[in-house]
Coordinates of C-alpha atoms in Angstrom, one line a residue:
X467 CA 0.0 0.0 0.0
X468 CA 1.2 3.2 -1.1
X469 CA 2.3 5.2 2.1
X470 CA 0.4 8.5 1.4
X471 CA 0.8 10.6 4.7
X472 CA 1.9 13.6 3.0
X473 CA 3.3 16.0 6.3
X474 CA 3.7 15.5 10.0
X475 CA 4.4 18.8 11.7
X476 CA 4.6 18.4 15.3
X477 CA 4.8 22.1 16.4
X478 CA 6.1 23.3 19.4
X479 CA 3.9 25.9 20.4
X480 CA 3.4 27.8 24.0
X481 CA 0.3 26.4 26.0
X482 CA -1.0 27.8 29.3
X483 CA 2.4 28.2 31.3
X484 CA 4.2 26.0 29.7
X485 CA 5.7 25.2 26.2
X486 CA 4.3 21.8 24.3
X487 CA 6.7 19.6 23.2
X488 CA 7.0 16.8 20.4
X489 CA 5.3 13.7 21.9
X490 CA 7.5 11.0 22.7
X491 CA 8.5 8.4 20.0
X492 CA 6.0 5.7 20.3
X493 CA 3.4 8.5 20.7
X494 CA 4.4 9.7 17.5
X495 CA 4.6 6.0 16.3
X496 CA 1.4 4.6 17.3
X497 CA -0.5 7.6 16.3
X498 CA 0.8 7.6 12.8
X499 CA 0.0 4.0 12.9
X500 CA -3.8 5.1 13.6
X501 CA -3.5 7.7 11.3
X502 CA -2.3 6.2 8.3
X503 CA -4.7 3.2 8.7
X504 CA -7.4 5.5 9.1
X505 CA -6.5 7.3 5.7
X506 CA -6.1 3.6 3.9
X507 CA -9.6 2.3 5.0
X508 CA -11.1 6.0 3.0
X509 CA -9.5 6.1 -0.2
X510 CA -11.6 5.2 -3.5
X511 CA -13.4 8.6 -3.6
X512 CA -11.7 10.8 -6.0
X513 CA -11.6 9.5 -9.4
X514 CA -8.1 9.3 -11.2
X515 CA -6.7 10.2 -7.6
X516 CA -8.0 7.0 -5.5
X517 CA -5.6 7.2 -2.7
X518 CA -5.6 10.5 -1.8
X519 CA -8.6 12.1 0.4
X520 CA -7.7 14.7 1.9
X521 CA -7.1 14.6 6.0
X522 CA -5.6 16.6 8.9
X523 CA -5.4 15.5 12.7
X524 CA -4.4 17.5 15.7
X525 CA -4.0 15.6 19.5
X526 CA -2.8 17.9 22.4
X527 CA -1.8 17.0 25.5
X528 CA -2.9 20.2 27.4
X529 CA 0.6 21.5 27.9
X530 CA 2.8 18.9 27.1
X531 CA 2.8 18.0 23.8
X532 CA 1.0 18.5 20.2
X533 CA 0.8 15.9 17.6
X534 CA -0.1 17.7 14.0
X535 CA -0.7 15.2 10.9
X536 CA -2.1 15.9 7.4
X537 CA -2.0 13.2 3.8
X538 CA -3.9 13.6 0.7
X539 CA -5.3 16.0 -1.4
X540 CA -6.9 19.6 0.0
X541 CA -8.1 19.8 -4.2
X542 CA -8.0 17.8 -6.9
X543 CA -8.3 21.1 -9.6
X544 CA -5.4 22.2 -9.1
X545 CA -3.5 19.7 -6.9
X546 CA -2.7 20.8 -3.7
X547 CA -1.6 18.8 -0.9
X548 CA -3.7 19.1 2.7
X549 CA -1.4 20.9 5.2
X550 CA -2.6 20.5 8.9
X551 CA -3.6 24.0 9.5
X552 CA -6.4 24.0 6.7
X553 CA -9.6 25.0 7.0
X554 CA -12.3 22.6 6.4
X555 CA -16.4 23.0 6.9
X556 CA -17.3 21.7 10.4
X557 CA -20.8 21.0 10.2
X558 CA -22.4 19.6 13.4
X559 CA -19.8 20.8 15.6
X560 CA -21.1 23.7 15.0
X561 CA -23.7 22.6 17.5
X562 CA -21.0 23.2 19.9
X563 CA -21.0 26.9 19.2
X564 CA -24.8 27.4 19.2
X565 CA -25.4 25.6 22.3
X566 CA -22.7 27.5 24.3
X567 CA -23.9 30.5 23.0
X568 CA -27.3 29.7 24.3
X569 CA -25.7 28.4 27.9
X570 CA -24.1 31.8 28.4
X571 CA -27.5 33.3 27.6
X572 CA -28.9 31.0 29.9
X573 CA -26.3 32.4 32.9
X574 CA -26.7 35.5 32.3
X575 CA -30.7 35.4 32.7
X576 CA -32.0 35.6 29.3
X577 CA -33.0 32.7 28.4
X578 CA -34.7 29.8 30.7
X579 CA -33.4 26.6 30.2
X580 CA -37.1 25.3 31.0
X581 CA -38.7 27.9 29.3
X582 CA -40.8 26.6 26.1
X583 CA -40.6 28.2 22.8
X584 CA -43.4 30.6 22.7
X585 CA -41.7 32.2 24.8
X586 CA -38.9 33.8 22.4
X587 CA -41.0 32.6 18.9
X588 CA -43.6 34.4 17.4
X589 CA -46.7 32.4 17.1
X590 CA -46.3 32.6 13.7
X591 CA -42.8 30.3 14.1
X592 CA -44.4 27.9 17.2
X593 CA -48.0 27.3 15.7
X594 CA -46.9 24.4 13.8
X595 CA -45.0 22.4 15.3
X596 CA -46.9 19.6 17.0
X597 CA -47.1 19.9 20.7
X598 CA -45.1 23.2 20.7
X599 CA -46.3 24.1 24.1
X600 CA -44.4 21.1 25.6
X601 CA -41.5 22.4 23.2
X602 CA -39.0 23.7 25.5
X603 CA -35.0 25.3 24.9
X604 CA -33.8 22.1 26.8
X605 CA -35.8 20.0 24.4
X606 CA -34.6 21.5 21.3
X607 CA -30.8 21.2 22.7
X608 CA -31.5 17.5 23.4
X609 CA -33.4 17.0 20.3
X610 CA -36.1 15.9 21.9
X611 CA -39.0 18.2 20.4
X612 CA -40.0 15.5 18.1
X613 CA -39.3 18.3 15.7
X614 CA -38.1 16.4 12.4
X615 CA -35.1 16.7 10.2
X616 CA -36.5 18.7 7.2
X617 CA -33.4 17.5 4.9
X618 CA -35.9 13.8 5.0
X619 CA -38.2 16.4 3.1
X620 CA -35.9 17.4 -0.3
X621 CA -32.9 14.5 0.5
X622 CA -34.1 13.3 -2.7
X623 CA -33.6 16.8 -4.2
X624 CA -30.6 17.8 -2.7
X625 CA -28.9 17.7 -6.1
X626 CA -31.0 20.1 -7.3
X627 CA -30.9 22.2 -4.4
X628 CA -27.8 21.9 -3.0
X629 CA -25.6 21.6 -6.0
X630 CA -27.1 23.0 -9.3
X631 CA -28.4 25.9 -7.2
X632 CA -25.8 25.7 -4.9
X633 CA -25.1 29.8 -4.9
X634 CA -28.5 30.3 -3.5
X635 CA -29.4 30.7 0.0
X636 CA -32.5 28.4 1.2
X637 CA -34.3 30.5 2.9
X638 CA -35.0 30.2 7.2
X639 CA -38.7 30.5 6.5
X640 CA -38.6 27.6 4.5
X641 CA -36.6 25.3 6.3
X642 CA -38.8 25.7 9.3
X643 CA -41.6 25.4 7.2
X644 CA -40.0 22.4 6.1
X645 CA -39.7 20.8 9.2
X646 CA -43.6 20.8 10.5
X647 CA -44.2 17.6 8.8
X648 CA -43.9 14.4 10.2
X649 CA -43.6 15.1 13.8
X650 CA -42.0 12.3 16.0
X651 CA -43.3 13.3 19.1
X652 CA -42.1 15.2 22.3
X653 CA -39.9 13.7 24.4
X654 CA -38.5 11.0 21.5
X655 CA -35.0 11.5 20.8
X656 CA -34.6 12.7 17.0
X657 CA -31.6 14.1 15.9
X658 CA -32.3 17.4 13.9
X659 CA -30.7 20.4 12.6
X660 CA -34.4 22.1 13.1
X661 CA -33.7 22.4 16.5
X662 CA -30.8 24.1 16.1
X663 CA -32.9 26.3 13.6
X664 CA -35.3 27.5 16.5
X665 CA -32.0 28.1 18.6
X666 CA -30.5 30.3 16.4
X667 CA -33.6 32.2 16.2
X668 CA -33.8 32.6 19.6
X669 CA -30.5 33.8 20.1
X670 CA -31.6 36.8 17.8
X671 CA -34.8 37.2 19.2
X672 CA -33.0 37.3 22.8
X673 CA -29.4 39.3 22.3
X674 CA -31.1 41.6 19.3
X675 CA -28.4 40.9 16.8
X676 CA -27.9 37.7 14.3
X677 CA -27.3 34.3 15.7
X678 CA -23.3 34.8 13.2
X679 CA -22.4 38.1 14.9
X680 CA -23.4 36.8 18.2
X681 CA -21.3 33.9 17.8
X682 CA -18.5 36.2 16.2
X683 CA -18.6 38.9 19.4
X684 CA -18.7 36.7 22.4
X685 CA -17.1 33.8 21.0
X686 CA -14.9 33.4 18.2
X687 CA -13.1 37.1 18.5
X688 CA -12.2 37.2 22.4
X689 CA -10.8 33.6 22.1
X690 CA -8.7 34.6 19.0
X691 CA -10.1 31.7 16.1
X692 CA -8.5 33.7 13.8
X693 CA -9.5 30.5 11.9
X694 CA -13.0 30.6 12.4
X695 CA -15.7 32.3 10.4
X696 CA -19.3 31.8 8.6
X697 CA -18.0 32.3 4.9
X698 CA -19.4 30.5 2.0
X699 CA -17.2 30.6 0.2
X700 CA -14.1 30.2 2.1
X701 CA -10.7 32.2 2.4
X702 CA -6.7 31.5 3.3
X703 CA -6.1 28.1 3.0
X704 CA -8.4 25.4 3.2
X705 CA -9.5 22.0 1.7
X706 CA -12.4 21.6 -0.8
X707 CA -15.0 19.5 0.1
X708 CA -16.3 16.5 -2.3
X709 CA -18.8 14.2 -3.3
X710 CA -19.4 11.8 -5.4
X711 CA -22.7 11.7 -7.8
X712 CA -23.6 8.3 -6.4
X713 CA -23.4 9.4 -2.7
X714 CA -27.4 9.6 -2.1
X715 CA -28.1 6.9 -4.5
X716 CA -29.0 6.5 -8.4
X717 CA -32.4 6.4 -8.0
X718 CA -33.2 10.2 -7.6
X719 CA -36.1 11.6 -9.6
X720 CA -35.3 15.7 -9.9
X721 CA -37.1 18.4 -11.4
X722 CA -36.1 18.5 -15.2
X723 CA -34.2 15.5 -15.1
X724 CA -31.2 17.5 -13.4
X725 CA -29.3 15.4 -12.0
X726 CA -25.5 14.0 -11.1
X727 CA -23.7 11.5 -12.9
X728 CA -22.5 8.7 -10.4
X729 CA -19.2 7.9 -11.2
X730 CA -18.5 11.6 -11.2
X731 CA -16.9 13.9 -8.7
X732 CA -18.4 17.3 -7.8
X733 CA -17.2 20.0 -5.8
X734 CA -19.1 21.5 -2.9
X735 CA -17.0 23.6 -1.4
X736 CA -18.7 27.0 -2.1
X737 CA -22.2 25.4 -1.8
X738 CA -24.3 27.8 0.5
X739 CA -24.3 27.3 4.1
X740 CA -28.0 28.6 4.4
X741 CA -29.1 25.0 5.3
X742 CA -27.1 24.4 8.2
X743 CA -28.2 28.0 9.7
X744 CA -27.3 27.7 13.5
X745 CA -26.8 23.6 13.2
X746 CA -23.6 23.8 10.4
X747 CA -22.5 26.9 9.3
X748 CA -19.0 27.3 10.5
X749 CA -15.1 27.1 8.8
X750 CA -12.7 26.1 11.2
X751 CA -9.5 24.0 11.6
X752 CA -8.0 21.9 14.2
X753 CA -5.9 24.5 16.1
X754 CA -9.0 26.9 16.6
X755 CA -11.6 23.7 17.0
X756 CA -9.1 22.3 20.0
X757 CA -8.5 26.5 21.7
X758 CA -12.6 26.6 21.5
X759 CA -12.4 23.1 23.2
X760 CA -10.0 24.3 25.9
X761 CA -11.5 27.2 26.9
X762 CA -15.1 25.8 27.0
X763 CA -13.7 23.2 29.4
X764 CA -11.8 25.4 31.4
X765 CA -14.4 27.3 32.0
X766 CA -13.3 30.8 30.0
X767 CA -17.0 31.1 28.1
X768 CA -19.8 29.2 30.6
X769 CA -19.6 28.2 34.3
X770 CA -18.8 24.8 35.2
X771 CA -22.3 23.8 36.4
X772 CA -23.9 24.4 32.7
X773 CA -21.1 22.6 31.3
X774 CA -22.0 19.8 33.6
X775 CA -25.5 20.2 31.9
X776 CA -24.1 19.9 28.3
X777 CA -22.4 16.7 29.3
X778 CA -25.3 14.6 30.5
X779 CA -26.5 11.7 28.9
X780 CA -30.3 12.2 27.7
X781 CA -30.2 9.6 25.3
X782 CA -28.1 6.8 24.2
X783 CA -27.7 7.2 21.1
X784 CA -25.5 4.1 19.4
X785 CA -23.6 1.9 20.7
X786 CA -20.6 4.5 20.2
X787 CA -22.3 7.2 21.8
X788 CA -25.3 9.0 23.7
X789 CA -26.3 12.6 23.3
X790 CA -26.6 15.4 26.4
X791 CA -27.9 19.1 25.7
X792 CA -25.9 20.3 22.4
X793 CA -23.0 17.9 23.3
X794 CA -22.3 14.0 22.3
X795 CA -20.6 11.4 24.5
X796 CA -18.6 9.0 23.5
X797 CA -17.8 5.3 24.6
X798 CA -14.4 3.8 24.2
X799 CA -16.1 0.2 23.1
X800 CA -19.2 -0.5 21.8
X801 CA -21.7 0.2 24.9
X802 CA -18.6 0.6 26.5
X803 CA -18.1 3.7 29.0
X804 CA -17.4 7.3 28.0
X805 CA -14.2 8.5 27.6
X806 CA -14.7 12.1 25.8
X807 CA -16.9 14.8 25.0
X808 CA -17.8 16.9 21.5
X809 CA -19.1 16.6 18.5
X810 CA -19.3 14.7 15.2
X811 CA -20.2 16.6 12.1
X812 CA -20.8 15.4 8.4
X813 CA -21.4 18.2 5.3
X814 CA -21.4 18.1 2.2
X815 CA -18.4 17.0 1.2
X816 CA -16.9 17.2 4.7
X817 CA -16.5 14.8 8.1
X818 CA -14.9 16.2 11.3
X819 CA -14.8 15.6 14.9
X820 CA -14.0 17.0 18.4
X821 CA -13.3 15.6 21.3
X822 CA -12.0 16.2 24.9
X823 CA -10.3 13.1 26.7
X824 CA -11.0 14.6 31.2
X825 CA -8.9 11.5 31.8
X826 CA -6.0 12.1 29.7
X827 CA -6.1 15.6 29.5
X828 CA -6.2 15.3 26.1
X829 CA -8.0 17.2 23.0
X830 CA -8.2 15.4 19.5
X831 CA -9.7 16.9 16.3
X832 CA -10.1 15.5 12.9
X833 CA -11.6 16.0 9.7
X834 CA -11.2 15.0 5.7
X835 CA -12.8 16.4 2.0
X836 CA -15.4 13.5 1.8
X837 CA -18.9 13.1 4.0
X838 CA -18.7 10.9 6.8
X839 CA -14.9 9.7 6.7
X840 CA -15.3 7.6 10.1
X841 CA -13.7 10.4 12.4
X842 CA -15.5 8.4 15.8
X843 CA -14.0 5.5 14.7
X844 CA -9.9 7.1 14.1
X845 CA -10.6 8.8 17.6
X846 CA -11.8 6.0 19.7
X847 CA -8.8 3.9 18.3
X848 CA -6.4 6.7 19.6
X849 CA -8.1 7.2 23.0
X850 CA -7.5 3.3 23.6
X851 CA -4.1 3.7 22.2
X852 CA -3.1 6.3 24.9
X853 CA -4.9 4.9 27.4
X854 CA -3.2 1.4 27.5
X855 CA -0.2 3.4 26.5
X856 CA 0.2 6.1 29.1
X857 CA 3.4 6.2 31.0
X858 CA 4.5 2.6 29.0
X859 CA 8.0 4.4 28.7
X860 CA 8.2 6.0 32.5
X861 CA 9.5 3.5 34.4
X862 CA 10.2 6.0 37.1
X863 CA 6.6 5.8 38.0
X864 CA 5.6 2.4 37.1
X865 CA 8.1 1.3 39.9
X866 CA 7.3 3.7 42.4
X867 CA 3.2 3.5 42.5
X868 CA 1.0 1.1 44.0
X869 CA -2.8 1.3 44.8
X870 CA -4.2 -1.0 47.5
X871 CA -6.7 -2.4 48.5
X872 CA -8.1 -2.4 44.9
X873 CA -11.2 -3.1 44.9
X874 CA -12.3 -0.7 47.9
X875 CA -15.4 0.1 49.7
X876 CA -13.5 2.9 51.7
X877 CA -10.4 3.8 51.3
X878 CA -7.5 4.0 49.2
X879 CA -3.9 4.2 50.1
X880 CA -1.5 5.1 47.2
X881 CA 2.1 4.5 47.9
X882 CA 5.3 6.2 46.2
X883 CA 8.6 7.6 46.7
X884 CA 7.5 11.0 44.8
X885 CA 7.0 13.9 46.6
X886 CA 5.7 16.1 44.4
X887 CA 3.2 15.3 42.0
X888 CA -0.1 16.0 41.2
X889 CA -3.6 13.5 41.5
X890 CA -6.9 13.2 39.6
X891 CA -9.8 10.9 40.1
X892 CA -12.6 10.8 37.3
X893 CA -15.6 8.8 37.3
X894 CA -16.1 5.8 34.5
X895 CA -18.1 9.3 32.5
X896 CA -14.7 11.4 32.3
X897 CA -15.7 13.7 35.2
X898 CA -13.1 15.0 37.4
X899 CA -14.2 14.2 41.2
X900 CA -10.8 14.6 42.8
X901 CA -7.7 17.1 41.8
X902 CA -5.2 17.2 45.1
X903 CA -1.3 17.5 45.2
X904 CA 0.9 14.9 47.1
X905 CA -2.0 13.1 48.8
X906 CA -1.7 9.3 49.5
X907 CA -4.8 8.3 51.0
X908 CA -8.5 9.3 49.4
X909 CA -12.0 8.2 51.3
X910 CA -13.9 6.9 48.7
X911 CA -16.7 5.8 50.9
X912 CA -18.6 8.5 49.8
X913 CA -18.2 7.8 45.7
X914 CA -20.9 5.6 44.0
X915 CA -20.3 2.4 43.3
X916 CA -18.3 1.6 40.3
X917 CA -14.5 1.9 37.9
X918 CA -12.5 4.9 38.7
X919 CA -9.1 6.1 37.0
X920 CA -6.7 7.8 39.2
X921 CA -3.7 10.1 37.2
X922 CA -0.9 10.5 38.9
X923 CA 1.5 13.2 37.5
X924 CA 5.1 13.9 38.4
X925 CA 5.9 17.6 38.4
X926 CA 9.4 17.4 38.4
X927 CA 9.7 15.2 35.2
X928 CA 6.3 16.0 34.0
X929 CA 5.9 12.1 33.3
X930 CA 2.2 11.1 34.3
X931 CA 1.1 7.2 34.5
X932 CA -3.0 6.3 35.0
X933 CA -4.1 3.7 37.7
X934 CA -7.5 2.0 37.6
X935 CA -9.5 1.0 41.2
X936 CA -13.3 -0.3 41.6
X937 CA -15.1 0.7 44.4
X938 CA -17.5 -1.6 45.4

């Protein structure tokens, strides 16, 4: 197999109060490993050039080290190489930025979590959706209005709509409109930009300027994504976003026979953004995606009790994941437990994800120039990588930690020679329930039953190594 990783800059770049360094060898190693197996298993979309979609990848380890990756192509007319600091559509995660921006609304009293629709909506807007009155901001984050997806509407037309008329917005009106048929129910989990729709709308309605300059003024500008904008059609550097005709299927009837041929490849890079209006409207790339990340996490945009809120399970979802309010979850095995929180998000022509490790302290974003390019799948592989990986190489701590009694209904006792170092507990969902210095007993009496991961980091050598303990 043709090895087709193209560039690996691994950027040394300051973080917080201290400077990242290049991840150690078999980091590095088994990361590429992932990486390049991920690219393999997606070639076969671009016609002439087979082996060469286009990807980047970014993992941080919040302030130690950055891993930055790209292969393929960012364009097949003209040929460009992907470089890792392109731009790329991020669709869904986009979802992240709507839902924080309704969460800081929310803390700053002007918008209730609990509040229905009608509340922010004209009637003309809430009327017809079924059950609107039961409709509420916490439902729509959830997406459990039983509002429904109005692409199921014109999927079959998204040819025509999307790509022959592709320089021409789809009006709001309509995509609401759109989405009062075919009502699921309240309370019945159904994933749906529409919901994001409605929140958009209410942002507007609520701050008294558009949901993009919202987002732009108390997001994107004071955290610096100088990345990070609502263009159509896109500028700096970036990768173009493709499809093939055969993508939704041959059997498409379209208004004047338009259509696309299926063995051909079309370019959707500059194809309006109006249907993704507060649910997928966003360029980005993996260094702003990952700042965004950090600073929503460390609490720089909403208050750690909201973010709490965003990272409960509602629904399972799939067997990979489960969905909270504007946020996923996902599970390091099939119905396994979590191990990070984000977003997915597939466009047209584009697949991407986000994700924040609480265990590892570690941030990964991905993306490549083809819908749905199995990002969940190249992330989870890297999570379990570093997890059975971490401190593999640090036999300083291997040989001077020990746990006992493991498992515990009270206490544990953690014995080393270190006398500095740091120590974090998180629960089997990623949260943090214990971050001390230099402690070596912790009553767990008090912690529900179930797996825990202590992470034990040395602050003189930086080295960190990750312990496991039940408590029954």
């Amino acid at each position: 197999m043709k090895k087709i990783i193209l560039t690996i800059t691994l950027l040394i770049i300051f973080l917080f109060q201290g400077i990242a360094q290049t991840p150690p060898a078999y980091i590095v190693n088994g990361i590429d490993s992932l990486f390049q197996e991920h690219v393999d298993n997606n070639m076969g979309f671009f016609p002439g050039h087979e082996s060469e979609t286009g990807h980047v990848i970014r993992v941080e380890k919040n302030g130690n080290w950055v891993y930055s990756n790209s292969a393929g192509l960012a364009s097949v007319s003209p040929l460009v190489n992907t470089q890792p600091e392109m731009k790329f559509k991020i669709a869904s995660i986009t979802k992240l930025f709507t839902t924080v921006a309704i969460f800081r609304l929310i803390q700053n009293g002007q918008i209730n979590f609990n509040a229905p629709i009608s509340t922010y909506l004209p009637p003309s807007v809430v009327q017809g959706f079924a059950g609107n009155q039961f409709i509420t901001i916490k439902k729509l984050l959830s997406h459990t209005s039983g509002i429904a997806e109005p692409q199921l509407d014109f999927q079959g037309r998204l040819n025509y709509w999307i790509y022959m008329k592709r320089f021409q917005n789809i009006p709001i009106d309509s995509l609401i409109f759109w989405s009062y048929a075919n009502p699921h129910g309240v309370g019945d989990y159904k994933y749906s930009n529409a919901n994001f729709y409605l929140l958009a709308e209410i942002i507007e309605a609520v701050s008294g300027i558009t949901y993009q300059n919202y987002i732009t003024n108390y997001i994107i500008t004071p955290l610096g994504l100088s990345n990070t904008d609502f263009n159509t059609i896109p500028t700096g550097s970036f990768m173009r976003g493709y499809l093939l005709g055969s993508f939704y299927g041959n059997n498409i009837v379209l208004p004047q026979n338009i259509g696309l041929q299926p063995d051909s490849l079309y370019d959707f890079t500059e194809a309006s953004n109006s249907w993704g209006y507060g649910a997928a409207d966003i360029w980005s790339n993996t260094t702003d995606l990952i700042k965004f990340h950090k600073a929503l996490f460390g609490g720089q945009i909403i208050n750690a009790n909201w973010l709490d809120t965003m990272k409960t399970v509602v629904t399972n979802t799939s067997d990979m994941s489960s969905y909270g309010y504007g946020m996923m979850q996902f599970k390091n095995f099939d119905n396994g437990p979590i191990y990070g929180f984000g977003h997915t998000g597939t466009a047209f022509g584009y697949g991407s994800m986000l994700c924040y490790i609480p265990s590892l302290d570690v941030y990964i974003c991905s993306a490549g120039n083809y819908m749905k390019l199995d990002q969940a799948f190249l992330q989870r592989k890297i999570f379990n990588f570093l997890n059975n990986t971490t401190g593999i190489n640090e036999t300083d701590l291997n040989n001077s930690i020990g746990i006992f009694p493991n498992p515990t209904t009270s206490i544990i006792n953690i014995s080393t020679s270190l006398t500095n170092f740091e120590l974090k507990v998180f629960d089997i969902n990623g949260q943090l329930v214990l971050n001390d210095r230099n402690r070596h007993t912790i009553d767990v009496s008090n912690f529900p039953t179930g797996l825990y991961v202590i992470r034990l980091q040395n602050l003189n050598s930086m080295t960190t190594i990750t312990k496991k303990f039940i408590r029954e």
